[in-house]
PDB file of C-alpha atoms and ligand atoms in Angstrom:
ATOM      1  CA  MET A   1      -6.325 -42.332 -21.501  1.00 76.00           C
ATOM      2  CA  ASP A   2      -3.171 -40.496 -20.458  1.00 95.00           C
ATOM      3  CA  ILE A   3      -2.813 -38.498 -23.663  1.00 97.00           C
ATOM      4  CA  ARG A   4      -5.098 -35.947 -25.278  1.00 98.00           C
ATOM      5  CA  ILE A   5      -5.042 -34.160 -28.625  1.00 98.00           C
ATOM      6  CA  GLY A   6      -6.420 -30.778 -29.641  1.00 98.00           C
ATOM      7  CA  ASN A   7      -6.413 -28.570 -32.691  1.00 98.00           C
ATOM      8  CA  GLY A   8      -6.692 -24.815 -33.052  1.00 98.00           C
ATOM      9  CA  TYR A   9      -7.321 -22.418 -35.920  1.00 98.00           C
ATOM     10  CA  ASP A  10      -7.201 -18.632 -36.099  1.00 97.00           C
ATOM     11  CA  VAL A  11      -7.202 -15.838 -38.659  1.00 97.00           C
ATOM     12  CA  HIS A  12      -6.336 -12.175 -38.340  1.00 97.00           C
ATOM     13  CA  ALA A  13      -6.635  -9.465 -40.970  1.00 98.00           C
ATOM     14  CA  LEU A  14      -3.577  -7.452 -41.994  1.00 98.00           C
ATOM     15  CA  ALA A  15      -3.478  -3.663 -42.118  1.00 97.00           C
ATOM     16  CA  PRO A  16      -0.667  -1.170 -42.731  1.00 97.00           C
ATOM     17  CA  GLY A  17       1.156   0.442 -39.822  1.00 95.00           C
ATOM     18  CA  LEU A  18       0.284  -2.153 -37.170  1.00 96.00           C
ATOM     19  CA  PRO A  19       2.842  -4.351 -35.374  1.00 96.00           C
ATOM     20  CA  MET A  20       3.145  -7.978 -36.446  1.00 98.00           C
ATOM     21  CA  PHE A  21       3.610 -10.513 -33.648  1.00 98.00           C
ATOM     22  CA  LEU A  22       3.846 -14.221 -34.482  1.00 98.00           C
ATOM     23  CA  GLY A  23       4.876 -16.961 -32.080  1.00 98.00           C
ATOM     24  CA  GLY A  24       5.733 -14.356 -29.462  1.00 98.00           C
ATOM     25  CA  VAL A  25       8.206 -12.598 -31.781  1.00 98.00           C
ATOM     26  CA  GLN A  26       7.829  -9.168 -33.387  1.00 98.00           C
ATOM     27  CA  ILE A  27       8.365  -9.563 -37.131  1.00 98.00           C
ATOM     28  CA  PRO A  28       9.624  -6.563 -39.125  1.00 97.00           C
ATOM     29  CA  SER A  29       6.780  -5.822 -41.561  1.00 97.00           C
ATOM     30  CA  GLU A  30       4.929  -2.899 -43.106  1.00 95.00           C
ATOM     31  CA  ASN A  31       1.665  -4.632 -42.170  1.00 96.00           C
ATOM     32  CA  GLY A  32       0.462  -5.989 -38.865  1.00 97.00           C
ATOM     33  CA  PHE A  33      -2.605  -7.691 -37.416  1.00 96.00           C
ATOM     34  CA  VAL A  34      -5.932  -6.050 -36.699  1.00 94.00           C
ATOM     35  CA  ALA A  35      -6.851  -7.319 -33.218  1.00 92.00           C
ATOM     36  CA  HIS A  36      -8.038  -6.491 -29.724  1.00 89.00           C
ATOM     37  CA  SER A  37      -4.923  -8.203 -28.292  1.00 90.00           C
ATOM     38  CA  ASP A  38      -1.437  -7.944 -29.840  1.00 93.00           C
ATOM     39  CA  GLY A  39      -2.894 -10.075 -32.650  1.00 95.00           C
ATOM     40  CA  ASP A  40      -0.476 -12.996 -32.342  1.00 97.00           C
ATOM     41  CA  VAL A  41      -2.527 -15.352 -34.458  1.00 98.00           C
ATOM     42  CA  ALA A  42       0.008 -18.200 -34.031  1.00 98.00           C
ATOM     43  CA  ILE A  43      -0.229 -18.103 -30.230  1.00 98.00           C
ATOM     44  CA  HIS A  44      -4.022 -17.847 -30.454  1.00 97.00           C
ATOM     45  CA  ALA A  45      -4.231 -21.025 -32.558  1.00 98.00           C
ATOM     46  CA  LEU A  46      -1.812 -22.798 -30.189  1.00 98.00           C
ATOM     47  CA  CYS A  47      -3.873 -21.744 -27.150  1.00 98.00           C
ATOM     48  CA  ASP A  48      -7.005 -23.096 -28.842  1.00 98.00           C
ATOM     49  CA  ALA A  49      -5.253 -26.406 -29.561  1.00 98.00           C
ATOM     50  CA  ILE A  50      -4.298 -26.779 -25.874  1.00 98.00           C
ATOM     51  CA  LEU A  51      -7.774 -25.688 -24.729  1.00 98.00           C
ATOM     52  CA  GLY A  52      -9.282 -28.134 -27.233  1.00 98.00           C
ATOM     53  CA  ALA A  53      -7.280 -31.001 -25.723  1.00 98.00           C
ATOM     54  CA  LEU A  54      -8.563 -29.950 -22.283  1.00 97.00           C
ATOM     55  CA  ALA A  55     -12.154 -29.516 -23.596  1.00 97.00           C
ATOM     56  CA  LEU A  56     -12.131 -26.043 -22.007  1.00 96.00           C
ATOM     57  CA  GLY A  57     -13.597 -24.077 -24.912  1.00 95.00           C
ATOM     58  CA  ASP A  58     -11.541 -21.464 -26.730  1.00 95.00           C
ATOM     59  CA  ILE A  59      -9.588 -18.282 -26.043  1.00 94.00           C
ATOM     60  CA  GLY A  60     -12.467 -16.076 -27.249  1.00 90.00           C
ATOM     61  CA  HIS A  61     -14.499 -17.569 -24.404  1.00 90.00           C
ATOM     62  CA  LEU A  62     -11.661 -17.326 -21.851  1.00 90.00           C
ATOM     63  CA  PHE A  63     -10.439 -13.844 -22.828  1.00 88.00           C
ATOM     64  CA  PRO A  64     -13.398 -11.999 -24.423  1.00 85.00           C
ATOM     65  CA  ASP A  65     -12.443  -9.215 -26.869  1.00 83.00           C
ATOM     66  CA  SER A  66     -15.151  -7.082 -25.238  1.00 84.00           C
ATOM     67  CA  ASP A  67     -13.047  -7.013 -22.034  1.00 85.00           C
ATOM     68  CA  PRO A  68     -10.769  -3.930 -21.875  1.00 87.00           C
ATOM     69  CA  ALA A  69      -8.361  -5.958 -19.659  1.00 84.00           C
ATOM     70  CA  TYR A  70      -7.188  -7.759 -22.812  1.00 84.00           C
ATOM     71  CA  LYS A  71      -6.736  -4.660 -24.996  1.00 87.00           C
ATOM     72  CA  GLY A  72      -3.305  -4.898 -26.628  1.00 86.00           C
ATOM     73  CA  ILE A  73      -2.345  -7.767 -24.295  1.00 91.00           C
ATOM     74  CA  ASP A  74       0.860  -9.688 -24.990  1.00 94.00           C
ATOM     75  CA  SER A  75      -0.457 -13.046 -26.212  1.00 96.00           C
ATOM     76  CA  LYS A  76       2.428 -14.810 -24.409  1.00 97.00           C
ATOM     77  CA  LYS A  77       0.467 -14.020 -21.214  1.00 96.00           C
ATOM     78  CA  LEU A  78      -2.601 -15.778 -22.654  1.00 96.00           C
ATOM     79  CA  LEU A  79      -0.467 -18.831 -23.506  1.00 98.00           C
ATOM     80  CA  ALA A  80       1.078 -18.857 -20.018  1.00 98.00           C
ATOM     81  CA  HIS A  81      -2.426 -18.772 -18.524  1.00 97.00           C
ATOM     82  CA  VAL A  82      -3.665 -21.605 -20.770  1.00 98.00           C
ATOM     83  CA  ILE A  83      -0.660 -23.836 -20.017  1.00 98.00           C
ATOM     84  CA  GLY A  84      -1.270 -23.078 -16.320  1.00 98.00           C
ATOM     85  CA  LEU A  85      -4.822 -24.413 -16.682  1.00 97.00           C
ATOM     86  CA  ALA A  86      -3.417 -27.607 -18.210  1.00 97.00           C
ATOM     87  CA  ARG A  87      -0.908 -27.954 -15.359  1.00 97.00           C
ATOM     88  CA  GLU A  88      -3.658 -27.459 -12.733  1.00 97.00           C
ATOM     89  CA  LYS A  89      -5.579 -30.328 -14.312  1.00 96.00           C
ATOM     90  CA  GLY A  90      -2.518 -32.599 -14.322  1.00 97.00           C
ATOM     91  CA  TRP A  91      -1.528 -32.264 -17.981  1.00 98.00           C
ATOM     92  CA  LYS A  92       1.696 -31.140 -19.636  1.00 97.00           C
ATOM     93  CA  LEU A  93       2.398 -30.394 -23.266  1.00 98.00           C
ATOM     94  CA  GLY A  94       3.878 -33.393 -25.077  1.00 97.00           C
ATOM     95  CA  ASN A  95       4.431 -31.540 -28.341  1.00 98.00           C
ATOM     96  CA  ALA A  96       2.824 -28.911 -30.539  1.00 98.00           C
ATOM     97  CA  ASP A  97       2.918 -28.277 -34.259  1.00 98.00           C
ATOM     98  CA  VAL A  98       1.995 -24.855 -35.657  1.00 98.00           C
ATOM     99  CA  THR A  99       1.550 -24.041 -39.361  1.00 98.00           C
ATOM    100  CA  ILE A 100       1.414 -20.380 -40.363  1.00 98.00           C
ATOM    101  CA  ALA A 101       0.076 -19.343 -43.793  1.00 98.00           C
ATOM    102  CA  LEU A 102       1.278 -15.838 -44.682  1.00 98.00           C
ATOM    103  CA  GLN A 103       2.189 -14.401 -48.071  1.00 97.00           C
ATOM    104  CA  ALA A 104       4.772 -11.877 -46.802  1.00 97.00           C
ATOM    105  CA  PRO A 105       7.175 -11.265 -45.202  1.00 97.00           C
ATOM    106  CA  LYS A 106       9.151 -14.516 -45.298  1.00 96.00           C
ATOM    107  CA  LEU A 107       9.111 -16.107 -41.842  1.00 98.00           C
ATOM    108  CA  ALA A 108      12.007 -18.558 -42.196  1.00 97.00           C
ATOM    109  CA  PRO A 109      14.533 -16.246 -40.438  1.00 97.00           C
ATOM    110  CA  HIS A 110      12.235 -16.005 -37.391  1.00 98.00           C
ATOM    111  CA  ILE A 111      11.171 -19.644 -36.911  1.00 98.00           C
ATOM    112  CA  GLY A 112      13.996 -20.537 -34.489  1.00 98.00           C
ATOM    113  CA  LEU A 113      13.258 -17.613 -32.178  1.00 98.00           C
ATOM    114  CA  MET A 114       9.518 -18.382 -32.299  1.00 98.00           C
ATOM    115  CA  ARG A 115      10.180 -21.986 -31.238  1.00 98.00           C
ATOM    116  CA  ARG A 116      12.511 -20.908 -28.405  1.00 98.00           C
ATOM    117  CA  THR A 117      10.068 -18.218 -27.258  1.00 98.00           C
ATOM    118  CA  LEU A 118       7.056 -20.555 -27.221  1.00 98.00           C
ATOM    119  CA  ALA A 119       9.049 -23.299 -25.467  1.00 98.00           C
ATOM    120  CA  SER A 120      10.192 -20.876 -22.768  1.00 98.00           C
ATOM    121  CA  VAL A 121       6.622 -19.632 -22.114  1.00 98.00           C
ATOM    122  CA  ILE A 122       5.331 -23.211 -21.980  1.00 98.00           C
ATOM    123  CA  GLY A 123       8.314 -24.524 -20.014  1.00 97.00           C
ATOM    124  CA  CYS A 124       9.142 -27.369 -22.396  1.00 97.00           C
ATOM    125  CA  ASP A 125      12.077 -28.364 -24.603  1.00 97.00           C
ATOM    126  CA  GLU A 126      12.417 -26.495 -27.858  1.00 98.00           C
ATOM    127  CA  ASP A 127      12.247 -29.744 -29.783  1.00 98.00           C
ATOM    128  CA  CYS A 128       8.670 -30.216 -28.524  1.00 98.00           C
ATOM    129  CA  ILE A 129       7.587 -27.117 -30.478  1.00 98.00           C
ATOM    130  CA  SER A 130       7.396 -27.142 -34.251  1.00 98.00           C
ATOM    131  CA  VAL A 131       6.639 -23.975 -36.214  1.00 98.00           C
ATOM    132  CA  LYS A 132       6.220 -24.153 -39.974  1.00 98.00           C
ATOM    133  CA  ALA A 133       5.446 -21.386 -42.434  1.00 98.00           C
ATOM    134  CA  THR A 134       4.007 -21.426 -45.924  1.00 98.00           C
ATOM    135  CA  THR A 135       2.635 -18.999 -48.470  1.00 97.00           C
ATOM    136  CA  THR A 136      -0.527 -19.913 -50.368  1.00 96.00           C
ATOM    137  CA  GLU A 137       1.052 -19.301 -53.783  1.00 96.00           C
ATOM    138  CA  ARG A 138      -0.822 -15.972 -53.981  1.00 96.00           C
ATOM    139  CA  LEU A 139      -4.192 -17.772 -53.762  1.00 98.00           C
ATOM    140  CA  GLY A 140      -7.077 -16.709 -51.529  1.00 98.00           C
ATOM    141  CA  PHE A 141      -7.145 -14.013 -48.840  1.00 98.00           C
ATOM    142  CA  VAL A 142      -3.728 -15.079 -47.528  1.00 98.00           C
ATOM    143  CA  GLY A 143      -2.253 -14.939 -51.007  1.00 98.00           C
ATOM    144  CA  ARG A 144      -3.693 -11.468 -51.602  1.00 98.00           C
ATOM    145  CA  GLY A 145      -1.967 -10.300 -48.411  1.00 97.00           C
ATOM    146  CA  GLU A 146      -5.263  -9.588 -46.642  1.00 98.00           C
ATOM    147  CA  GLY A 147      -4.628 -11.822 -43.642  1.00 98.00           C
ATOM    148  CA  CYS A 148      -2.811 -14.661 -41.933  1.00 98.00           C
ATOM    149  CA  GLU A 149      -4.158 -18.111 -41.178  1.00 98.00           C
ATOM    150  CA  VAL A 150      -2.741 -20.526 -38.573  1.00 98.00           C
ATOM    151  CA  TRP A 151      -3.436 -24.145 -37.667  1.00 98.00           C
ATOM    152  CA  ALA A 152      -2.043 -25.738 -34.517  1.00 98.00           C
ATOM    153  CA  SER A 153      -2.092 -29.216 -32.999  1.00 98.00           C
ATOM    154  CA  ALA A 154      -1.182 -30.015 -29.421  1.00 98.00           C
ATOM    155  CA  LEU A 155      -0.680 -33.299 -27.619  1.00 98.00           C
ATOM    156  CA  LEU A 156      -1.019 -33.292 -23.841  1.00 98.00           C
ATOM    157  CA  ALA A 157       0.303 -36.007 -21.541  1.00 97.00           C
ATOM    158  CA  LYS A 158      -0.717 -36.781 -17.935  1.00 96.00           C
ATOM    159  CA  THR A 159       1.901 -35.598 -15.474  1.00 92.00           C
ATOM    160  CA  GLU A 160       1.221 -38.135 -12.726  1.00 73.00           C
TER     161      GLU A 160
HETATM  162 MG1   MG B   1      -7.066 -14.359 -32.551  1.00 85.49          MG
END
């Protein structure tokens, strides 16, 4: 088979006064993500989708939150590392689709920059990266504004 598929899922809790990074972009918000890294839950789910396609485990395994080296780390560096692992094994990203569930703030104004940012880290065309955002109609922990939930799918294609 010269294609592979993977999916990723991540959740981070929200708390006041912390920065909010999503898809490599800082989003103006009163709340941000509680995390060991910069808390970019969208990049974390995308990394797990790529790692899933490679059957290389998950980012918690690759970058343990007990390791001070990853304290506050820019998640774009984690994504660059993960896509490097794919490249080493002869795979490139075909496309990725990321769905972010967040009650507030509205993400629509930031989707374009997220797609461009992710594409530039990965080294692919912007039209290979889809980012979608939804609320949960005030239902569940996302709807109560307690956290953010992200699902990602990634398709990898053989480079040779
Ligand atoms: Mg995470």
